[in-house]
Amino acid sequence: LFSPPKLVFMNLIPTSPMLDEQTVQAADGGFRGLQAKSRKRVFPVHHNQEPDPVFEAYSYCNTPNHTEQAWEGHSPVDYKLLSVHVMIRHGDRYPLYAIPKTRRPSIDCTLSASRQPSHPLLTSFINHMGQGARGHWEAQLGSISRLPNHSVCEMGELTQTGVVQHLRNGQLLQRAYKHHSLLPSDWSPRQVWMETTGKSRTLQSGMAFLYGFLPDFDWTKVTVRHQWSTLFCGSACECPARSKYLEEEQRRQYRLRVADSNLERTYINMARTLGVLTRQLRAANPIDSLLCHLCHGLSFPCVSSGDGGTGGCLTMAQFAVIRQQQLDDEVDRRRFGAYRKYAILAMYPYLNRTANKMERVARANEEGRQPRLGGEEVFTFSSGHDVTIAPLLSALGLEEAKFPRFAARIVFEMWKSPPTTQGQAKNKAGKSERSKSDRKDGEVFIRVLYNGEDVTFHTAFCHPSDHHTNQPLCPLKNFLTFVRKDIFSIVNATSYKEACYKLSG
């Protein structure tokens, strides 16, 4: 099974503090002004001093204890929502690594509405998952539990916090789109597409999201599809050049780490406390476990003296040094550039598939077209990892965006403007005369949102100069041209095949 080698920065966390979020009510006609205010928060805030790496770690945790802000579903008046495509990162999980000679964090991975954090839908969600045998599951997913169920979490297992994060995400989008008639009450199996990688944490996160979005959904209408690659590249995963760019990125990371003397001293001191070799501690990726302690409000691990170590506790100061190096690595990654090239080749198959789906729905909504029996695929939902979201952000040109937190989401919305007459169009162009011509079909547009913030005009295909006063959205044709042509310019190619194989040729 293909998955890209794990990069150290994949355990990174956002590079700017998360601002307090509050529920936003958009006033009629105020979309453009509100949108302009919303587009900046997902990007790093420039400080006069270096940001506090510990403070920023908490935004990575994404603890579900605040009211979420979301700009999904906001549009100019009379625009029609045609389709929505969502990519999520799984929710909060137990560590993938154990710190040598320390006790693993004590976290219960069973679900209970009486334990915090909880959610009003949690009990009904648990009951609904018990009926999952009525759904359709691709063979690779059939043996995976639909709920986390270990009283002592297993490595990488989704926690109750992770379930609640995605119940909230799904419910948030359900509320955002309920007035737009995206899905009829009697939606058909063809209209909803769900896919997930083969890890329990992504499948379970996906089910929590789907239940929040479609509470008490009809299992017989749902097919859960398996994506064997974390890049969601389907049958187009073979790409030698992508592997070469990834190797360049890994070498850059290594050079930066070994040049950081403060990081090396920190690892030596931590290893001395534990009584292990420094290289053994590095291999255990201690930041992964320490982040779990931080997110769950647990004290950092301690050991007794003896057994080769001095004893004591790992400290917040040591955590901060490792975190700071990761933040430095994010800056150096953007400067070096190899990761962007990797990301473009990694996520092209997913972006191309999304573009094709959008184009089909747009054509089906052309004026005069007869609706297809069973409807079109209007809600596409993919449940992945940080190694999915991070390259997708980079490929879209959102390199300044925060690193994917637990339960991060990228949302693509497709909208259609109301039809006009030529007379209306002329009047908008500044001419007073009006004609009685045939109606002109509305135009189709795209919005991109990251964790609820509108980032459309930060993407590589829609720059601020494209943001005209009379049109606050981005034309779909910009996105289609980007995916099918312009995306390859950064790797000096004109097609995916050429970009993938010219280096090996």
XYZ file of C-alpha atoms in Angstrom:
505
model
C 0.000 0.000 0.000
C 1.317 3.401 -0.898
C 1.727 6.125 1.674
C 4.424 8.777 1.500
C 7.269 8.393 4.009
C 6.500 10.226 7.245
C 8.154 13.625 7.382
C 9.101 15.083 10.716
C 7.065 18.232 10.071
C 3.941 16.139 9.842
C 3.788 16.387 13.614
C 3.946 20.153 13.411
C 1.240 22.388 14.681
C -0.081 25.776 13.580
C 2.316 28.674 13.173
C 0.070 31.351 14.626
C -2.118 31.620 17.710
C -5.759 30.788 17.255
C -7.922 33.836 17.775
C -10.993 33.500 19.973
C -13.851 32.311 17.804
C -17.462 33.385 18.062
C -20.639 32.687 16.148
C -21.048 35.054 13.221
C -24.392 36.106 11.819
C -24.022 37.547 8.314
C -26.391 40.439 7.654
C -28.177 40.553 4.302
C -26.002 42.258 1.731
C -22.994 42.277 4.012
C -21.263 39.268 2.547
C -18.415 41.081 0.822
C -17.437 43.194 3.805
C -17.627 40.244 6.173
C -15.709 38.051 3.762
C -12.914 40.591 3.500
C -12.522 40.582 7.282
C -12.492 36.811 7.507
C -9.754 35.977 5.061
C -6.732 36.733 7.246
C -7.080 34.765 10.459
C -6.043 31.392 9.127
C -2.648 32.788 8.160
C 0.257 33.613 10.476
C -0.069 36.832 12.421
C 3.140 38.835 12.169
C 4.591 39.568 15.610
C 7.404 41.843 16.680
C 8.721 38.922 18.707
C 8.771 35.209 18.043
C 5.467 33.498 18.840
C 5.259 31.372 21.978
C 5.520 27.752 20.791
C 3.670 26.429 23.852
C 0.770 28.830 23.475
C 0.430 27.870 19.837
C 0.397 24.170 20.667
C -2.998 24.559 22.261
C -4.572 25.665 18.975
C -3.300 22.437 17.430
C -5.203 20.480 20.086
C -8.433 22.122 18.888
C -10.155 21.350 22.192
C -13.923 21.573 21.551
C -14.687 24.060 24.312
C -15.486 27.200 22.327
C -18.107 28.335 19.849
C -16.860 27.674 16.350
C -16.751 30.394 13.720
C -17.615 29.266 10.237
C -18.024 31.034 6.903
C -19.297 27.997 5.061
C -22.643 28.651 3.397
C -22.266 32.453 3.159
C -22.896 33.786 -0.327
C -24.224 36.792 -2.213
C -27.997 37.040 -2.308
C -29.828 34.649 -4.664
C -26.773 32.511 -5.442
C -27.462 28.779 -5.606
C -25.224 26.245 -3.881
C -24.477 23.469 -6.389
C -22.043 21.190 -4.558
C -19.717 20.866 -1.574
C -16.469 18.892 -1.348
C -14.905 18.358 2.084
C -11.513 16.969 3.109
C -10.928 16.466 6.837
C -8.088 15.402 9.059
C -9.064 12.840 11.695
C -9.777 14.106 15.187
C -7.712 13.925 18.370
C -5.893 10.610 18.682
C -3.723 8.691 21.094
C 0.045 8.923 20.367
C 1.599 6.811 17.632
C 4.848 6.537 19.612
C 5.755 5.774 23.235
C 8.537 7.588 25.069
C 11.007 4.939 26.324
C 10.804 3.980 30.019
C 7.780 6.211 30.692
C 4.204 5.324 31.491
C 1.833 5.816 28.596
C -0.792 8.567 29.040
C -3.880 7.264 30.816
C -6.771 7.990 28.447
C -10.042 6.086 28.068
C -11.002 5.566 24.415
C -14.505 4.290 25.059
C -17.346 6.760 24.508
C -19.560 8.114 27.281
C -21.924 11.097 27.199
C -21.227 11.636 30.914
C -17.507 12.274 30.290
C -16.159 15.548 28.949
C -15.868 16.698 26.288
C -19.314 15.551 25.203
C -21.897 16.515 22.600
C -25.712 16.456 22.456
C -25.542 13.991 19.547
C -23.042 11.607 21.172
C -25.533 9.102 22.629
C -27.620 8.888 19.452
C -24.411 8.636 17.412
C -23.248 5.651 19.460
C -26.628 3.961 18.984
C -26.697 4.716 15.259
C -23.259 3.199 14.710
C -24.651 -0.007 16.147
C -26.816 -0.286 13.025
C -23.852 0.091 10.673
C -24.199 -3.403 9.252
C -27.079 -2.025 7.178
C -24.651 0.230 5.314
C -22.430 -0.647 2.371
C -18.734 -0.989 3.185
C -15.930 -1.689 0.780
C -14.259 -4.940 1.763
C -11.094 -3.366 3.223
C -13.179 -1.435 5.778
C -15.576 -4.148 6.890
C -13.473 -5.371 9.822
C -12.742 -1.908 11.292
C -14.714 -0.891 14.358
C -17.082 2.007 13.747
C -16.398 3.380 17.238
C -13.259 3.697 19.403
C -13.783 1.066 22.082
C -10.727 0.469 24.299
C -10.756 1.526 27.956
C -6.998 1.953 27.617
C -6.381 3.611 24.266
C -4.387 1.753 21.656
C -1.658 3.521 19.697
C -3.187 5.987 17.243
C -6.752 5.337 18.396
C -9.349 8.094 18.075
C -10.338 9.545 21.443
C -13.720 10.815 22.587
C -12.369 14.318 22.007
C -11.764 13.360 18.369
C -15.312 12.056 17.974
C -16.783 15.226 19.495
C -14.621 17.424 17.257
C -16.170 15.878 14.160
C -19.722 15.718 15.477
C -19.302 19.487 15.876
C -17.762 19.872 12.410
C -20.580 17.952 10.750
C -23.289 19.764 12.692
C -21.666 23.103 11.876
C -21.857 22.403 8.127
C -25.384 21.018 8.465
C -26.474 24.345 9.923
C -24.478 26.284 7.331
C -26.133 24.564 4.369
C -29.641 23.731 5.615
C -31.178 26.827 3.981
C -29.450 26.198 0.647
C -31.227 22.936 -0.273
C -27.942 21.185 -1.007
C -29.485 17.806 -0.256
C -33.221 17.122 -0.366
C -34.792 15.310 2.596
C -35.130 12.226 0.382
C -31.549 12.394 -0.940
C -30.400 9.499 -3.076
C -27.285 7.304 -2.642
C -25.755 8.920 -5.731
C -25.815 12.388 -4.161
C -23.461 11.605 -1.244
C -19.926 10.258 -1.712
C -17.846 9.229 1.302
C -14.305 7.863 1.305
C -11.680 7.207 3.969
C -8.260 5.696 4.400
C -8.050 2.309 6.089
C -7.185 3.579 9.587
C -9.772 3.314 12.334
C -9.233 6.961 13.331
C -10.137 8.234 9.857
C -13.109 5.931 9.413
C -14.489 6.795 12.858
C -13.852 10.517 12.347
C -15.677 10.279 9.039
C -18.684 8.582 10.599
C -18.859 11.219 13.357
C -18.710 13.997 10.744
C -21.367 12.350 8.574
C -23.672 11.863 11.554
C -23.297 15.508 12.576
C -24.058 16.535 8.995
C -26.907 14.048 8.419
C -28.247 12.996 11.845
C -29.940 9.575 11.844
C -29.062 9.102 8.169
C -30.450 6.093 6.325
C -27.680 3.486 6.407
C -29.013 1.752 3.285
C -28.165 4.868 1.250
C -24.551 5.088 2.437
C -21.522 3.479 0.803
C -18.217 3.948 2.631
C -15.357 3.708 0.138
C -11.739 2.854 0.847
C -8.804 4.985 -0.294
C -5.632 2.958 0.012
C -3.338 6.000 -0.261
C -3.216 8.863 2.215
C -2.920 11.104 -0.868
C -6.302 9.939 -2.220
C -4.646 9.439 -5.586
C -6.637 6.348 -6.591
C -5.196 4.710 -9.690
C -2.855 7.640 -10.450
C -0.390 7.258 -7.564
C 2.631 6.222 -9.586
C 4.856 9.309 -9.926
C 8.673 8.954 -9.648
C 9.307 12.723 -9.586
C 7.095 13.106 -6.540
C 9.325 10.687 -4.629
C 12.425 12.642 -5.668
C 10.993 15.931 -4.410
C 10.052 14.206 -1.170
C 13.611 12.956 -0.738
C 14.912 16.504 -1.303
C 12.550 17.744 1.392
C 13.661 15.056 3.841
C 17.318 15.953 3.285
C 16.511 19.615 3.932
C 14.775 18.694 7.183
C 17.716 16.607 8.308
C 20.232 19.390 7.605
C 18.169 21.891 9.570
C 17.787 19.567 12.560
C 21.442 18.631 12.892
C 22.426 22.310 12.679
C 20.234 23.169 15.686
C 22.568 22.905 18.686
C 19.836 23.879 21.145
C 17.676 21.022 19.927
C 20.574 18.581 20.251
C 21.305 19.698 23.840
C 17.633 19.278 24.697
C 17.499 15.732 23.378
C 20.707 14.865 25.257
C 19.259 16.203 28.521
C 15.961 14.375 28.008
C 17.793 11.125 27.225
C 19.961 11.562 30.319
C 16.851 11.950 32.476
C 15.295 8.790 31.060
C 18.476 6.731 30.893
C 18.279 5.991 27.165
C 20.476 6.688 24.163
C 19.830 10.013 22.477
C 19.209 8.320 19.147
C 16.668 6.017 20.811
C 14.779 9.016 22.155
C 14.815 10.751 18.771
C 13.434 7.617 17.112
C 10.547 7.640 19.608
C 9.471 11.091 18.348
C 8.715 12.362 21.889
C 6.823 15.443 20.690
C 3.955 13.168 19.597
C 3.389 11.831 23.114
C 4.064 15.168 24.792
C 1.420 16.830 22.615
C -1.078 14.225 23.796
C -0.233 15.053 27.413
C -0.658 18.755 26.683
C -3.950 18.403 24.805
C -5.467 16.255 27.547
C -4.220 18.318 30.471
C -1.861 15.605 31.748
C 1.463 16.197 33.450
C 4.516 15.381 31.375
C 5.979 11.923 32.130
C 8.435 11.344 34.996
C 10.841 8.511 35.796
C 12.687 7.433 38.933
C 16.456 7.682 39.185
C 18.473 4.589 38.470
C 18.447 2.242 35.511
C 21.039 4.479 33.852
C 19.104 7.747 34.152
C 19.205 10.712 36.481
C 15.430 10.589 36.957
C 12.954 13.437 37.029
C 10.281 14.772 34.697
C 10.340 15.944 31.127
C 9.675 19.680 31.116
C 7.657 22.285 29.291
C 10.910 24.082 28.450
C 12.144 20.977 26.615
C 8.812 20.692 24.825
C 9.098 24.343 23.773
C 12.549 23.818 22.245
C 11.307 20.946 20.072
C 8.223 22.911 19.099
C 10.282 25.962 18.185
C 12.454 23.887 15.901
C 9.320 22.644 14.167
C 8.122 26.200 13.647
C 11.523 27.142 12.252
C 11.284 24.150 9.958
C 7.965 25.412 8.571
C 9.610 28.690 7.552
C 12.609 26.935 6.007
C 10.332 24.525 4.141
C 8.591 27.376 2.355
C 11.924 29.013 1.527
C 13.456 25.850 0.072
C 10.549 25.042 -2.248
C 10.875 21.280 -2.758
C 7.795 20.541 -0.674
C 5.549 22.664 -2.890
C 6.659 20.626 -5.905
C 6.056 17.400 -4.004
C 2.621 18.649 -2.915
C 1.518 19.538 -6.434
C 2.311 16.068 -7.746
C 0.929 14.431 -4.599
C -2.469 16.141 -4.712
C -3.033 16.571 -8.441
C -5.045 13.321 -8.730
C -7.412 14.410 -5.940
C -7.740 17.942 -7.303
C -8.356 16.661 -10.822
C -11.039 14.290 -9.592
C -12.666 17.148 -7.657
C -12.521 19.432 -10.718
C -14.180 16.759 -12.876
C -16.961 16.283 -10.333
C -17.568 20.022 -10.138
C -17.708 20.342 -13.904
C -20.258 17.525 -14.172
C -22.520 19.164 -11.584
C -22.122 22.580 -13.229
C -23.181 21.148 -16.609
C -26.129 19.366 -15.041
C -27.313 22.735 -13.685
C -27.172 24.546 -17.006
C -30.455 26.208 -17.874
C -32.741 23.921 -19.857
C -31.039 20.694 -18.754
C -33.262 17.881 -17.547
C -32.266 16.653 -14.063
C -30.617 13.264 -13.942
C -32.566 10.449 -12.315
C -31.216 10.090 -8.784
C -29.557 13.487 -8.897
C -25.907 14.482 -9.074
C -23.058 13.919 -6.633
C -23.432 17.146 -4.669
C -21.737 16.259 -1.381
C -18.301 14.631 -1.466
C -16.565 13.865 1.780
C -13.029 12.488 2.340
C -11.480 11.563 5.699
C -7.687 11.676 5.773
C -4.593 12.671 7.732
C -2.167 15.546 8.267
C -0.181 14.073 5.367
C -3.312 14.639 3.249
C -4.317 18.128 4.352
C -0.777 19.612 4.439
C 0.112 18.905 0.784
C -3.394 19.868 -0.326
C -2.945 23.309 1.258
C 0.464 23.685 -0.374
C -0.764 22.561 -3.797
C -3.537 25.166 -3.642
C -0.910 27.833 -2.958
C -1.911 28.221 0.702
C 1.621 27.756 1.994
C 1.207 30.381 4.685
C -1.767 28.590 6.223
C -1.526 27.005 9.653
C -0.432 23.390 9.790
C -3.473 21.077 10.046
C -4.741 20.800 13.604
C -6.748 17.829 14.803
C -10.095 17.764 12.942
C -8.938 20.350 10.380
C -11.170 20.745 7.339
C -10.840 22.098 3.804
C -14.129 22.857 2.066
C -14.715 23.558 -1.628
C -18.086 25.162 -2.397
C -19.521 25.625 -5.892
C -22.069 28.413 -6.396
C -24.129 29.686 -9.321
C -25.247 33.276 -9.781
C -28.868 34.003 -10.766
C -29.665 34.277 -14.470
C -29.734 37.702 -16.099
C -30.991 39.242 -19.310
C -28.739 41.020 -21.757
C -30.476 44.211 -20.715
C -29.466 43.627 -17.108
C -25.921 42.847 -18.187
C -25.720 46.063 -20.197
C -27.061 48.081 -17.311
C -24.388 46.615 -15.052
C -21.798 47.603 -17.613
C -22.855 51.214 -17.252
C -25.217 51.525 -20.239
C -28.682 52.855 -19.669
C -30.465 51.160 -22.542
C -32.143 47.836 -21.809
C -33.091 45.151 -24.303
C -35.660 42.395 -24.300
C -33.221 39.607 -25.140
C -33.157 36.024 -24.024
C -32.143 35.208 -20.493
C -28.459 34.596 -19.884
C -27.630 31.652 -17.632
C -25.855 32.414 -14.371
C -22.116 31.969 -13.917
C -20.494 29.297 -11.737
C -18.042 30.126 -8.968
C -15.901 28.403 -6.369
C -15.019 29.188 -2.746
C -12.289 27.529 -0.689
C -12.449 27.530 3.101
C -9.961 26.257 5.669
C -11.213 25.650 9.201
C -14.171 27.893 8.464
C -12.172 30.816 7.070
C -12.560 31.960 3.475
C -9.123 31.594 1.849
C -10.256 31.694 -1.790
C -8.315 34.816 -2.695
C -5.143 33.465 -1.125
C -5.074 30.483 -3.491
C -2.790 30.228 -6.515
C -5.766 30.427 -8.908
C -7.584 33.435 -7.423
C -5.423 36.376 -6.405
C -6.700 39.565 -4.750
C -6.548 41.286 -8.147
C -9.266 38.870 -9.298
C -11.561 40.040 -6.501
C -13.788 42.529 -8.293
C -16.218 44.685 -6.383
C -19.232 43.354 -8.255
C -18.151 39.718 -7.942
C -17.027 38.456 -4.528
C -16.455 34.856 -5.617
C -13.901 33.165 -7.868
C -14.937 31.832 -11.305
C -14.923 28.045 -11.512
C -13.016 28.298 -14.786
C -10.027 29.690 -12.844
C -9.910 26.523 -10.760
C -10.349 24.228 -13.774
C -7.554 25.980 -15.694
C -5.280 25.816 -12.652
C -5.803 22.089 -12.114
C -5.533 21.099 -15.774
C -2.721 23.392 -16.857
C -1.261 26.075 -14.604
C -0.508 23.825 -11.630
C 2.358 22.187 -13.532
C 4.251 25.402 -14.276
C 6.114 25.235 -10.953
C 7.637 21.891 -12.025
C 8.275 23.124 -15.597
C 5.820 20.716 -17.185
C 2.500 20.848 -19.002
C 0.890 17.630 -17.771
C 0.905 15.238 -14.830
C 2.559 12.508 -16.882
C 5.338 14.806 -18.082
C 5.900 16.170 -14.574
C 6.091 12.696 -13.054
C 8.430 11.061 -15.538
C 10.705 13.688 -17.055
C 13.195 13.525 -14.149
C 13.538 9.758 -14.505
C 13.848 10.036 -18.268
